[in-house]
Coordinates of C-alpha atoms (C1' of nucleotides) in Angstrom, one line a residue:
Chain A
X1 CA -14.2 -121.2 -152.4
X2 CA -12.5 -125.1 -152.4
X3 CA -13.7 -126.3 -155.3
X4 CA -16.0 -130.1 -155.2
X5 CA -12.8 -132.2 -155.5
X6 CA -12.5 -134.9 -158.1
X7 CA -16.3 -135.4 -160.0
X8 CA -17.8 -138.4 -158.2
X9 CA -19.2 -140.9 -160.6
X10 CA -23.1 -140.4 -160.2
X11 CA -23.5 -143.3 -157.6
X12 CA -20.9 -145.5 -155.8
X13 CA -23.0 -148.6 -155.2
X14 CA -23.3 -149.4 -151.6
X15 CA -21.5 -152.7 -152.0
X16 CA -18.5 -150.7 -153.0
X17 CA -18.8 -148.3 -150.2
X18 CA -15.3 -147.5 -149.2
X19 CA -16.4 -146.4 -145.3
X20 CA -17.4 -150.5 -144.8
X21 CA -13.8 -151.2 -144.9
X22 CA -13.6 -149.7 -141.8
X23 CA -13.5 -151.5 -138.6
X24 CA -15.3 -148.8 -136.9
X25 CA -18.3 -149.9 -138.3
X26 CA -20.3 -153.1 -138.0
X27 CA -20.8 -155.0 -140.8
X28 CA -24.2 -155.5 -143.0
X29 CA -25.9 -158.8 -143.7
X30 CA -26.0 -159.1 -147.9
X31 CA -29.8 -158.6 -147.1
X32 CA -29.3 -155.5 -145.2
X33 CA -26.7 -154.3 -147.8
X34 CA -28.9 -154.9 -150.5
X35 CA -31.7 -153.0 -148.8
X36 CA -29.5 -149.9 -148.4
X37 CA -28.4 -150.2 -152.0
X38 CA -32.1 -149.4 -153.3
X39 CA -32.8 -147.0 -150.7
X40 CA -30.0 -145.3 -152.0
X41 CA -31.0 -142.3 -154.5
X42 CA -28.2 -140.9 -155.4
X43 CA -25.1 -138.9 -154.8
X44 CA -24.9 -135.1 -154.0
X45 CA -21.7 -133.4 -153.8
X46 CA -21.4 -130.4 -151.8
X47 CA -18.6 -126.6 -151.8
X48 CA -17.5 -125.8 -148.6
X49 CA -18.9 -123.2 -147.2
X50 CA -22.7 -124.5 -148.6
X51 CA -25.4 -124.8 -146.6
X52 CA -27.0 -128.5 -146.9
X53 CA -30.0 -128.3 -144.6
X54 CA -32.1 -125.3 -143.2
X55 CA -33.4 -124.5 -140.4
X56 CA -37.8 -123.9 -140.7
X57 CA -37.4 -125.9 -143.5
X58 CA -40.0 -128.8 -143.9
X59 CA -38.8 -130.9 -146.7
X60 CA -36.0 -132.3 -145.1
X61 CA -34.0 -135.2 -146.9
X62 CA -32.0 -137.8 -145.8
X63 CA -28.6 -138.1 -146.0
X64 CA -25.3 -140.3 -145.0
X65 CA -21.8 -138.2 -145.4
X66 CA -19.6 -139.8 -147.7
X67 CA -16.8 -137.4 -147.1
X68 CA -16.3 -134.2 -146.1
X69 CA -16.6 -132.5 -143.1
X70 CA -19.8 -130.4 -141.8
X71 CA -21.6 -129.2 -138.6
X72 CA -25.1 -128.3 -137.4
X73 CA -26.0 -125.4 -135.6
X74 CA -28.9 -123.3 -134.4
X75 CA -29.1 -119.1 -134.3
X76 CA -31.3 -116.9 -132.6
X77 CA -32.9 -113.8 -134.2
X78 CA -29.9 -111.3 -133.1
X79 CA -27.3 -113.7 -135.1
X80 CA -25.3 -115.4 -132.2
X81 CA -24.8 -118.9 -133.3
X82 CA -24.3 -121.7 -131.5
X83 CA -22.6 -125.0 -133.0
X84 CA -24.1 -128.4 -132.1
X85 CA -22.1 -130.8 -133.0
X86 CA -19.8 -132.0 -136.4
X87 CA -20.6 -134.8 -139.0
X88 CA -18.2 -136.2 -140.7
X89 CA -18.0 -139.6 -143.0
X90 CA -20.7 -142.3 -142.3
X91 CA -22.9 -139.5 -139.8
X92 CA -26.7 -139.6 -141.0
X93 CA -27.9 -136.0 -141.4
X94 CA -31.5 -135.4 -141.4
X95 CA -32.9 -137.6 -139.4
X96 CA -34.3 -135.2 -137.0
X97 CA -36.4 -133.6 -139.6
X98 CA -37.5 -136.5 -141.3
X99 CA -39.1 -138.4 -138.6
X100 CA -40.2 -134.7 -137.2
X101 CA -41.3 -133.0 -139.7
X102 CA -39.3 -129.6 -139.7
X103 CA -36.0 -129.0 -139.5
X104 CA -34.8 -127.3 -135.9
X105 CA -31.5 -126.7 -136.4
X106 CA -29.2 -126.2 -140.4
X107 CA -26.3 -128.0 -141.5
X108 CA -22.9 -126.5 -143.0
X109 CA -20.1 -127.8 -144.9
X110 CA -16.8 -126.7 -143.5
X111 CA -15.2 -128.6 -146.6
X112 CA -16.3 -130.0 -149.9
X113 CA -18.9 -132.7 -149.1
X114 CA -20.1 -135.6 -150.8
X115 CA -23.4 -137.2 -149.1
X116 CA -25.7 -140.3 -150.2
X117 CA -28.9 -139.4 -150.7
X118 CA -32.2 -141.5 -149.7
X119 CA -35.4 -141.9 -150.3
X120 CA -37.7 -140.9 -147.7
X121 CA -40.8 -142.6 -148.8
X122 CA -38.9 -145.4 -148.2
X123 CA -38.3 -145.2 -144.3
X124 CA -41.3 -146.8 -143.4
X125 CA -40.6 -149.8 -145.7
X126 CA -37.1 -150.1 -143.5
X127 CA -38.9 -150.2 -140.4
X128 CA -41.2 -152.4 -142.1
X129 CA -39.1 -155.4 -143.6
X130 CA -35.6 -154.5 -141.5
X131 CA -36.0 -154.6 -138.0
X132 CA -32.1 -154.9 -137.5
X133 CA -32.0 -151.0 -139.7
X134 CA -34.6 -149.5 -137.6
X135 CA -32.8 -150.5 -134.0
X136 CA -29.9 -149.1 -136.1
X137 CA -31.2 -145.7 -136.6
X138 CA -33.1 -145.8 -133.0
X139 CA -28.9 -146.6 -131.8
X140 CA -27.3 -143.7 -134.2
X141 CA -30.0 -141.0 -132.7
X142 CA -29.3 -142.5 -129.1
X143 CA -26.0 -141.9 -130.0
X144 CA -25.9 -138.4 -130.7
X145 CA -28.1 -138.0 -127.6
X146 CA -25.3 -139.1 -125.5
X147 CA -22.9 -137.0 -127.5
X148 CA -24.8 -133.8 -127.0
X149 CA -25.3 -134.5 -123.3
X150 CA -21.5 -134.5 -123.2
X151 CA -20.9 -130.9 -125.0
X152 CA -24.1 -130.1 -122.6
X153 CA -21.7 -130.6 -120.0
X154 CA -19.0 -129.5 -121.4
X155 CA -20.3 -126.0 -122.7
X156 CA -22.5 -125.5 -118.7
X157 CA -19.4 -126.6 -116.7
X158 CA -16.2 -126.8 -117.8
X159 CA -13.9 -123.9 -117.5
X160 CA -13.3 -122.1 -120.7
X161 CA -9.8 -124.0 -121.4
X162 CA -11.4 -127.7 -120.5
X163 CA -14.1 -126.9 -122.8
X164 CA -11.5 -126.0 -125.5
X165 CA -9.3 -129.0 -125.0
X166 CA -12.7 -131.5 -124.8
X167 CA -13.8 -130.1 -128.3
X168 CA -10.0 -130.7 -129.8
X169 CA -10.0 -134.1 -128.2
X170 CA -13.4 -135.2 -129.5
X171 CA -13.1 -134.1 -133.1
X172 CA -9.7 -136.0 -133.0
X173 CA -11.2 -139.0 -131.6
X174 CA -13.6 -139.4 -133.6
X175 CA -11.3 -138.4 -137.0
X176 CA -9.0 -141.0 -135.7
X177 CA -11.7 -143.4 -136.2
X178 CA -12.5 -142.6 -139.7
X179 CA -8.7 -142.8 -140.7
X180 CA -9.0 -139.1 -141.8
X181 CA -5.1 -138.2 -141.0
X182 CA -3.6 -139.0 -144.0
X183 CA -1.8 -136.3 -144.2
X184 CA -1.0 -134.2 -141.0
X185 CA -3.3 -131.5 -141.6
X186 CA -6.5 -131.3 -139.8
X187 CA -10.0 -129.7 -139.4
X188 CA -10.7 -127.0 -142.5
X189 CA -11.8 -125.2 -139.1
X190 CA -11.8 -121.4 -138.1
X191 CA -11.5 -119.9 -134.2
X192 CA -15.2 -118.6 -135.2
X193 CA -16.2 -122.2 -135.4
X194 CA -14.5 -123.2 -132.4
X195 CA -16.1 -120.1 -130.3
X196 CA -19.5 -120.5 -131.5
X197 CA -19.3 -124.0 -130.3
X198 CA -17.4 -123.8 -127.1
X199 CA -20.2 -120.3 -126.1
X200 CA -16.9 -118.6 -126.2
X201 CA -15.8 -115.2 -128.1
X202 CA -13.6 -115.1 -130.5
X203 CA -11.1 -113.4 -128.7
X204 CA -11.2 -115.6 -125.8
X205 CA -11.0 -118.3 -128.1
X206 CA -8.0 -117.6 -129.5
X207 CA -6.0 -116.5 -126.3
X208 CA -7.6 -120.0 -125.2
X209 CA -5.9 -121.7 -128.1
X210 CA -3.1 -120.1 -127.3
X211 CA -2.5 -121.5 -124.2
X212 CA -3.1 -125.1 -125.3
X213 CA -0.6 -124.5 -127.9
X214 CA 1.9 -123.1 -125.5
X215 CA 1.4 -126.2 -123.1
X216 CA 2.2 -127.9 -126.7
X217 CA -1.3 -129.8 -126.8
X218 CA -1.8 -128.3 -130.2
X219 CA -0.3 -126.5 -133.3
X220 CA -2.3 -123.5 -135.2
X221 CA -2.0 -123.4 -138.5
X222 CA -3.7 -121.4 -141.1
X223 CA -6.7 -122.3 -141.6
X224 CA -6.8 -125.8 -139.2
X225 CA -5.5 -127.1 -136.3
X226 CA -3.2 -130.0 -135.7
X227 CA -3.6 -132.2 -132.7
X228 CA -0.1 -133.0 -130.7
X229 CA -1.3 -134.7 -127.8
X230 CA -5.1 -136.1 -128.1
X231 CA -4.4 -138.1 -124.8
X232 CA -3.5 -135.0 -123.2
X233 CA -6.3 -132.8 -124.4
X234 CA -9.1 -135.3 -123.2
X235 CA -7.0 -135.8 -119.3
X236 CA -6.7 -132.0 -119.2
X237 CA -10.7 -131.6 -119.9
X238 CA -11.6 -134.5 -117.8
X239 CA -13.2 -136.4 -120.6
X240 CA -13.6 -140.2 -121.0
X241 CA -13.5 -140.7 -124.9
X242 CA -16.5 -141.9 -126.4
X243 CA -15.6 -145.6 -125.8
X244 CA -17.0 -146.8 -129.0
X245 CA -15.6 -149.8 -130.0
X246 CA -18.3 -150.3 -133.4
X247 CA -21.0 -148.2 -134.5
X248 CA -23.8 -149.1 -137.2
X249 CA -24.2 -146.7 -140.1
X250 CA -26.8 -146.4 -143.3
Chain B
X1 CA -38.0 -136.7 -97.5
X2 CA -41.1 -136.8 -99.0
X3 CA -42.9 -139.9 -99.1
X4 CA -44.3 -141.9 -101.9
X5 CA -47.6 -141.0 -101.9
X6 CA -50.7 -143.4 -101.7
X7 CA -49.7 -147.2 -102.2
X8 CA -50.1 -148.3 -106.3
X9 CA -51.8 -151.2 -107.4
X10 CA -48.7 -153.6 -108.5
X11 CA -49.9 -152.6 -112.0
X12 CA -51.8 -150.7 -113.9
X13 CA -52.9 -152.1 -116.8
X14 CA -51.9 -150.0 -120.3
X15 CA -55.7 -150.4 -121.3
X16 CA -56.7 -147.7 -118.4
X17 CA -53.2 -145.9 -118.4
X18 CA -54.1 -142.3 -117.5
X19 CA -51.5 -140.5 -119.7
X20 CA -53.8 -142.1 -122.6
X21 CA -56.6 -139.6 -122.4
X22 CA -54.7 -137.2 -122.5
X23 CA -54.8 -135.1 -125.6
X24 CA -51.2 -134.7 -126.5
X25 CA -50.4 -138.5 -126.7
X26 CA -51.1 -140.4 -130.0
X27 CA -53.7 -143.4 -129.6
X28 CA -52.8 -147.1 -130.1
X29 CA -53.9 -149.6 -132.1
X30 CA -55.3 -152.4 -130.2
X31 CA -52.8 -154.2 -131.4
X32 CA -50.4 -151.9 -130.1
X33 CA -51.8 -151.7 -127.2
X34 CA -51.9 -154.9 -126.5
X35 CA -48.2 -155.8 -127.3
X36 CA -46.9 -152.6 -124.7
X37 CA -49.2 -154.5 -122.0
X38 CA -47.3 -157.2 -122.4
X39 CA -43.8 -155.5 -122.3
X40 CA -45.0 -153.8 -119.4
X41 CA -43.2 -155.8 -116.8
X42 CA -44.6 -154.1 -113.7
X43 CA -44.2 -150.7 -111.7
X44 CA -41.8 -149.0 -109.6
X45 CA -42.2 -146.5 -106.8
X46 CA -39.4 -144.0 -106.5
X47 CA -38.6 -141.7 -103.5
X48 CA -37.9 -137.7 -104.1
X49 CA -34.5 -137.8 -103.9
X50 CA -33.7 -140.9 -104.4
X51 CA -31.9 -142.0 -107.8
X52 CA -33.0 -144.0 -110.5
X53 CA -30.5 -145.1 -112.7
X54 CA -26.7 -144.3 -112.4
X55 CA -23.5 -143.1 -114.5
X56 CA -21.8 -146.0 -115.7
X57 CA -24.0 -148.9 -115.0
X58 CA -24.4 -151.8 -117.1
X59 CA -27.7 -153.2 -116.5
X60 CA -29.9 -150.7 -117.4
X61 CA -33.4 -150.4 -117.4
X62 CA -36.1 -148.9 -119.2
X63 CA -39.0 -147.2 -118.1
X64 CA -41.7 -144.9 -118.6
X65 CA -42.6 -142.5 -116.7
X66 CA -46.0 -142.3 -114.8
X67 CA -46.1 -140.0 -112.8
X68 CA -44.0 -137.6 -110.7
X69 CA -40.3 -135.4 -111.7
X70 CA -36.9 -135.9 -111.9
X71 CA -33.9 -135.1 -114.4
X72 CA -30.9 -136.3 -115.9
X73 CA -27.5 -135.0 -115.2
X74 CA -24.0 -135.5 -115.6
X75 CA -21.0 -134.8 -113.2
X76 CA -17.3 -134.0 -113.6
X77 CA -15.0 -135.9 -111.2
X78 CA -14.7 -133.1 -108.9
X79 CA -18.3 -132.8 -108.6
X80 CA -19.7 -130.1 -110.9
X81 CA -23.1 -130.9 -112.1
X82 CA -24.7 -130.6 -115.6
X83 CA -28.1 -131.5 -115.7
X84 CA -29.3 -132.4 -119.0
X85 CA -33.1 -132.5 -119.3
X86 CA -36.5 -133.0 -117.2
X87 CA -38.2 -135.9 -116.7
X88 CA -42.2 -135.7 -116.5
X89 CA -45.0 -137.9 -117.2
X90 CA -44.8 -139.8 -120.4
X91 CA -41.4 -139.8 -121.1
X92 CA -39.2 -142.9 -121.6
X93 CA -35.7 -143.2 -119.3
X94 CA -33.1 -145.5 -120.0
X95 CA -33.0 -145.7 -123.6
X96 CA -29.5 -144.4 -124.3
X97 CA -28.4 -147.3 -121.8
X98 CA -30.6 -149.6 -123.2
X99 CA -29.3 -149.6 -126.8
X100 CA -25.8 -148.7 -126.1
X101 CA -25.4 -150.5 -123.2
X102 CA -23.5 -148.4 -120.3
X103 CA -25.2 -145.3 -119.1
X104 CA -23.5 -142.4 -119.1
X105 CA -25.8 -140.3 -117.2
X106 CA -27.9 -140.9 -114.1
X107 CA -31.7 -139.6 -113.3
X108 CA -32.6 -138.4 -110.0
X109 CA -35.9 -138.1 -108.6
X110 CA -37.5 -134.6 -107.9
X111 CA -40.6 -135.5 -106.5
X112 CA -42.0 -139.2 -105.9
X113 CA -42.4 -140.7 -109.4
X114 CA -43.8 -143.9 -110.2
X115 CA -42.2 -146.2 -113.2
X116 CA -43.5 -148.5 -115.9
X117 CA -40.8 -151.0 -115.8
X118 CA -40.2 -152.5 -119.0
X119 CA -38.8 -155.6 -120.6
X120 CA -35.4 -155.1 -122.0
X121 CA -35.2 -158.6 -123.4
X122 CA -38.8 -157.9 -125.0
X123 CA -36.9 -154.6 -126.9
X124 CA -35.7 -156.9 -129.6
X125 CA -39.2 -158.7 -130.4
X126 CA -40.9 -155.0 -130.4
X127 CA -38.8 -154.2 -133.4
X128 CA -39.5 -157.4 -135.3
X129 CA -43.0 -157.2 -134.8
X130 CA -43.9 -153.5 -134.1
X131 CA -42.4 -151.4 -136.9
X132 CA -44.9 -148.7 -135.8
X133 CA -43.6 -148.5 -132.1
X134 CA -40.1 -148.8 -133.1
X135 CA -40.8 -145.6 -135.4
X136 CA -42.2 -144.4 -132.0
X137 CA -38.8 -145.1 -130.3
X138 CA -36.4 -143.5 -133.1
X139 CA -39.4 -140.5 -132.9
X140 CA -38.7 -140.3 -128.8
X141 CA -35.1 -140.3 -129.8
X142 CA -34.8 -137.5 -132.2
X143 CA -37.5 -135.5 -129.9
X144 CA -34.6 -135.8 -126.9
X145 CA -32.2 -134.8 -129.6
X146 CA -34.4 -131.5 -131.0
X147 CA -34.7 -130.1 -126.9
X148 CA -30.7 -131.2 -126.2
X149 CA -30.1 -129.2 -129.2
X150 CA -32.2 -126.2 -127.9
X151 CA -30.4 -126.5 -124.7
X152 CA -27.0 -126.3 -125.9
X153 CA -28.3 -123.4 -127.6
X154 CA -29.4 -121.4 -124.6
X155 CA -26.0 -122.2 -122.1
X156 CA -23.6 -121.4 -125.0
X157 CA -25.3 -118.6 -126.4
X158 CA -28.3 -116.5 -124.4
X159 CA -27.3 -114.7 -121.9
X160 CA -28.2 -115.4 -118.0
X161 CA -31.8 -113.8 -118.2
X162 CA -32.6 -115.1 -121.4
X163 CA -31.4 -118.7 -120.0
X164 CA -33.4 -118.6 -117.0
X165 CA -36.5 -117.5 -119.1
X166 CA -36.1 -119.9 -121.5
X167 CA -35.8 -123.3 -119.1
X168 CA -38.9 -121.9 -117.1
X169 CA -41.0 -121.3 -120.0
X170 CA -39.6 -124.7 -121.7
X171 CA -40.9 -126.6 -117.9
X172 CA -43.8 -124.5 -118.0
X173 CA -44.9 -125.3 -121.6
X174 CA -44.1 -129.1 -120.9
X175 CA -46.3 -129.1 -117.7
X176 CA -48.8 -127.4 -119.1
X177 CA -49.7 -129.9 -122.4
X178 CA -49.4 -132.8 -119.4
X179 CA -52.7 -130.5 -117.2
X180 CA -49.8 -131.0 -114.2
X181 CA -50.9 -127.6 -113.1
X182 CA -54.0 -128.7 -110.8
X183 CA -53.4 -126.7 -107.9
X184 CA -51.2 -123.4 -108.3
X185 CA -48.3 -125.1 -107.2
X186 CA -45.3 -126.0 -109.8
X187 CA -41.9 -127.8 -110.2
X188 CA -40.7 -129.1 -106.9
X189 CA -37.2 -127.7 -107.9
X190 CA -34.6 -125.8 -105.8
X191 CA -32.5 -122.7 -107.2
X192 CA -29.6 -125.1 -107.1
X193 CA -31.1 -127.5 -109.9
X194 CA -32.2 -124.3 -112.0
X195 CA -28.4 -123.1 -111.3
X196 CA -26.6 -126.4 -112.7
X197 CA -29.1 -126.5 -115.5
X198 CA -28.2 -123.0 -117.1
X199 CA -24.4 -123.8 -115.8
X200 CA -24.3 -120.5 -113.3
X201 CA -23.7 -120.7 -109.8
X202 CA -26.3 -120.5 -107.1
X203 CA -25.9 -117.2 -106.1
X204 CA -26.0 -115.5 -109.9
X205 CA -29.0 -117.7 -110.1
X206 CA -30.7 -116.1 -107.5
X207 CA -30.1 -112.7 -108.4
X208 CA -31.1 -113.5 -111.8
X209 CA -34.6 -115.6 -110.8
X210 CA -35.3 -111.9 -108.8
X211 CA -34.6 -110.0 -111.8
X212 CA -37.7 -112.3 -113.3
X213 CA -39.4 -111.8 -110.6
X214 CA -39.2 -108.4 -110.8
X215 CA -40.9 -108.3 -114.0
X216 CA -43.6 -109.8 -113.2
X217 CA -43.1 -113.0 -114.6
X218 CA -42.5 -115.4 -111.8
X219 CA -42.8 -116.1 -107.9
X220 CA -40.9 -118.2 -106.1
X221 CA -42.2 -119.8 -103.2
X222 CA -40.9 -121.9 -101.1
X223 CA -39.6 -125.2 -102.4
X224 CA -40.6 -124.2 -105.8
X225 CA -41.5 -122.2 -108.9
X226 CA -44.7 -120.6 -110.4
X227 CA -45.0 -119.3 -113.4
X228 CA -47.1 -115.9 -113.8
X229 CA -46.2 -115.2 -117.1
X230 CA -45.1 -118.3 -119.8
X231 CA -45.8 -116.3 -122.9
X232 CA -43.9 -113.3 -121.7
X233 CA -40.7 -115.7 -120.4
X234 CA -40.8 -117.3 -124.2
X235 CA -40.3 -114.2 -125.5
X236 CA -38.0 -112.5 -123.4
X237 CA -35.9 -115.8 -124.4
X238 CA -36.6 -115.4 -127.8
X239 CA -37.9 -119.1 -127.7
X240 CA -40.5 -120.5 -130.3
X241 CA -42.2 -122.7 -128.2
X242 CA -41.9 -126.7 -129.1
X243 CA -44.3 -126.7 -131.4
X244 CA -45.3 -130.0 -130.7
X245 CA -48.9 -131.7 -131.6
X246 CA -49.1 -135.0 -130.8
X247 CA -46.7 -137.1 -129.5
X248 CA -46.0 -140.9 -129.0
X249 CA -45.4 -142.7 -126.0
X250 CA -44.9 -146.4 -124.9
Chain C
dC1 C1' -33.3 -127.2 -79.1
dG2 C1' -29.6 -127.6 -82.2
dC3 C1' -28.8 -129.3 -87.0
dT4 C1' -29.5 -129.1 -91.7
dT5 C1' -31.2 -127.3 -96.1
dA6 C1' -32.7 -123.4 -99.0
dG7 C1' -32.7 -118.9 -100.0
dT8 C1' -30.8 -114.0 -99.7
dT9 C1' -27.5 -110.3 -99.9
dG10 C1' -23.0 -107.7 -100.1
dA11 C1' -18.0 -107.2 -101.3
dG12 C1' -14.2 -108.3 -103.8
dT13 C1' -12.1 -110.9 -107.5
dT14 C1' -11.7 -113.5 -111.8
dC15 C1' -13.0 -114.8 -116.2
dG16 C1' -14.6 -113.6 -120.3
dT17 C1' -16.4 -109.8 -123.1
dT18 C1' -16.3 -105.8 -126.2
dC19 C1' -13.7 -102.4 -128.6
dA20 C1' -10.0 -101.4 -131.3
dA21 C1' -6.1 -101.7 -134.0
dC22 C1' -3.0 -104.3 -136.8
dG23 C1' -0.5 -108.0 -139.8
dA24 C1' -0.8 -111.9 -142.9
dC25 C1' -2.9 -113.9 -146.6
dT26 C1' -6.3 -114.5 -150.6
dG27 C1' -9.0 -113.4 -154.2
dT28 C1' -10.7 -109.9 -157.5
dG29 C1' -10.9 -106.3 -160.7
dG30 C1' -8.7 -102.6 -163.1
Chain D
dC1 C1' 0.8 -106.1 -162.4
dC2 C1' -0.9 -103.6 -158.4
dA3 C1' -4.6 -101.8 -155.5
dC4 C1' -8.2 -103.0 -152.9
dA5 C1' -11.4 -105.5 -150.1
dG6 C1' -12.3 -109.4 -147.3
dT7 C1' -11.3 -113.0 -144.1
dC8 C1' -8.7 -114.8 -140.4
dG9 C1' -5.8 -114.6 -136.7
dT10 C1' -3.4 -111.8 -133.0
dT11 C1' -2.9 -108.6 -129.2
dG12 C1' -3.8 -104.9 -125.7
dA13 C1' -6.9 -102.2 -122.8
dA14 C1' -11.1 -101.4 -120.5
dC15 C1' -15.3 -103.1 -119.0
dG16 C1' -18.8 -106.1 -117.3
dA17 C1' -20.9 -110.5 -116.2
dA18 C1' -20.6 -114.1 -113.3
dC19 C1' -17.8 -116.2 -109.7
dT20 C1' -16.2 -117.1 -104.9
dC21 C1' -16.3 -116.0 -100.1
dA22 C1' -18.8 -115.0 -96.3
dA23 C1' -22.4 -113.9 -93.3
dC24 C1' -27.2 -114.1 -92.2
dT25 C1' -32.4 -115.5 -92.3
dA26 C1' -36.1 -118.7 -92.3
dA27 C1' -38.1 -123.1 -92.4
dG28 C1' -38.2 -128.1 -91.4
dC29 C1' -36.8 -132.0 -88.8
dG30 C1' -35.0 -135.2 -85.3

DNA sequence: CGCTTAGTTGAGTTCGTTCAACGACTGTGG
DNA sequence: CCACAGTCGTTGAACGAACTCAACTAAGCG
């Protein structure tokens, strides 16, 4: 039950955007900028714990994470759940359903989440008039392509404590990134989450983490886990990092 | 070592591209049409077996597939293999390499395929001009995305049956919109590919592929698969179906 | 004819699961 | 304020799914 953190004025104008201070991202022309600004609806701020997109469901928005911290997941009919992958600030959520129709898989917030909001009568007018934004979003579903043939490999052939250390060392590579480690907490994660990504149980999971903590890679703590060694998580799993050097966003 | 089959005219030209009667594929404008014969570069004859584009090169290409199998896989450094997703007719390769630049997967050949080779110069001028195709592109994208996510589902989550099921009803359903199913014959496929697709060893696989066959709902001959049954592996996965209409293709 | 590749089968072992119980912590309602 | 329920993490024990090892058949090819 986190509350939404501090009330977010209605819209923080594009311009203003705090994640293009980042040099993770490339930057926008002030055409492009402008663009985004009035495709740009609104704001929506999200609890943890809420459920932002659906599975089955057909009217699927469009969405850019301000902050926060989510995940997207699928379940069959018995319950077992498997997680996809995570979104985090400046991850476009949606796009699968918009440009398909209806939504495959739901979307989570694992913390209080603020997301942009756009218009999606507007996405043909972007591939109309910006060229540059539609190779962009061609490049940021490419991109999570590539990630999920990663976890792909990762959940069909790596042993149960590579898997493990490959998940640690990805979130924290890609948190790193973002400048998320402020302080020295980390992921508002559970072992549940962690298992229903790795195709672990929970109990394995656990003993799993346990052993990664012993070999000092990591530090449990309630409620989130704090990455000692990133370099040695991604050597033990075998893992290359995602070599990004800078990524578009919307 | 099968080998490539009768001798293909240097080019066939878009305007009498087989794959365009078929139902499944949207139709072109003219004026689509026109511009893809013109990014149409030439063709490419591939040997089974042999591989057509590799982990961690550069120059990547990007084609479209004609006619013929293959798959995409990834491999650990000691050699375990993922592999990702099938190839068939219709379906573009190379696009994670061409937009991000390094591959990070290979394809491999299952049967003698034949390639639309593509300009990857001409990939910037089809987004300035074709905002239609380049919707197309992102579409092909997020498709990829939807059956990685599926997947990922199925290795981390169903068990070894309901895995098995699944990827033969998932081929079979894929085959079957493409009318590849002219003879009674089926996927030129060994156990070991079905075994590093679900991420179980060979000889699990095996016992498991007899426990389908058991039931009814398979035969395997030699070299290969058929399907007696796709509705009743669906459901013993649990498995929707893909759902899918019509689809684009360049 | 031997060599290789693909599939099959059995035996023993390991990895990961389920079941179960328990402690720590949090929030809620009386 | 305390009692209670709920969530999350932890641990041990027993079980089962999937693995490795190994041996053998059958087919295809040089």
């Amino acid at each position: 039950m986190a509350k939404t953190p501090a009330t977010h004025a209605l819209k923080t104008s594009c311009e203003m955007c705090p994640l293009r201070d980042l040099p993770h991202f490339r930057e926008f022309t002030p055409d492009e900028l402008n663009f985004v600004s009035h495709f740009k609806r609104g704001e929506l701020a999200i609890d943890a714990g809420a459920t932002i997109l659906v599975e089955g469901s057909h009217s699927a928005h469009l969405y850019t994470v301000l902050s926060g911290w989510g995940f997207r997941y699928k379940t069959l009919e018995d319950g077992r759940r498997q997680i996809l992958n995570y979104v985090m600030a400046g991850d476009l959520v949606g796009l699968q359903g918009t440009i398909m129709g209806e939504m495959q898989h739901s979307v989570e917030a694992l913390s209080p989440v603020t997301l942009c909001v756009f218009e999606r009568d507007k996405l043909m007018t972007l591939y109309n008039t910006h060229p540059s934004l539609a190779f962009d979003l061609t490049w940021i579903a490419a991109r999570e392509e590539r990630i999920l043939d990663e976890h792909l490999l990762s959940v069909g052939r790596r042993t149960a404590l590579e898997r493990a250390a490959y998940l640690l060392a990805y979130l924290y590579q890609r948190a790193t990134v973002l400048k998320l480690f402020s302080t020295k907490d980390f992921l508002p994660i559970t072992q549940q989450h962690i298992a229903d990504t790795l195709g672990l149980s929970i109990v394995h999971t656990n003993k799993t983490l346990k052993k990664l903590a012993q070999r000092g890679l990591i530090r449990w703590q309630e409620r989130g886990c704090e990455i000692l060694n990133g370099e040695g998580l991604s050597e033990l799993a075998g893992w290359e990092g995602l070599g990004e050097t800078r990524r578009p966003f919307i």
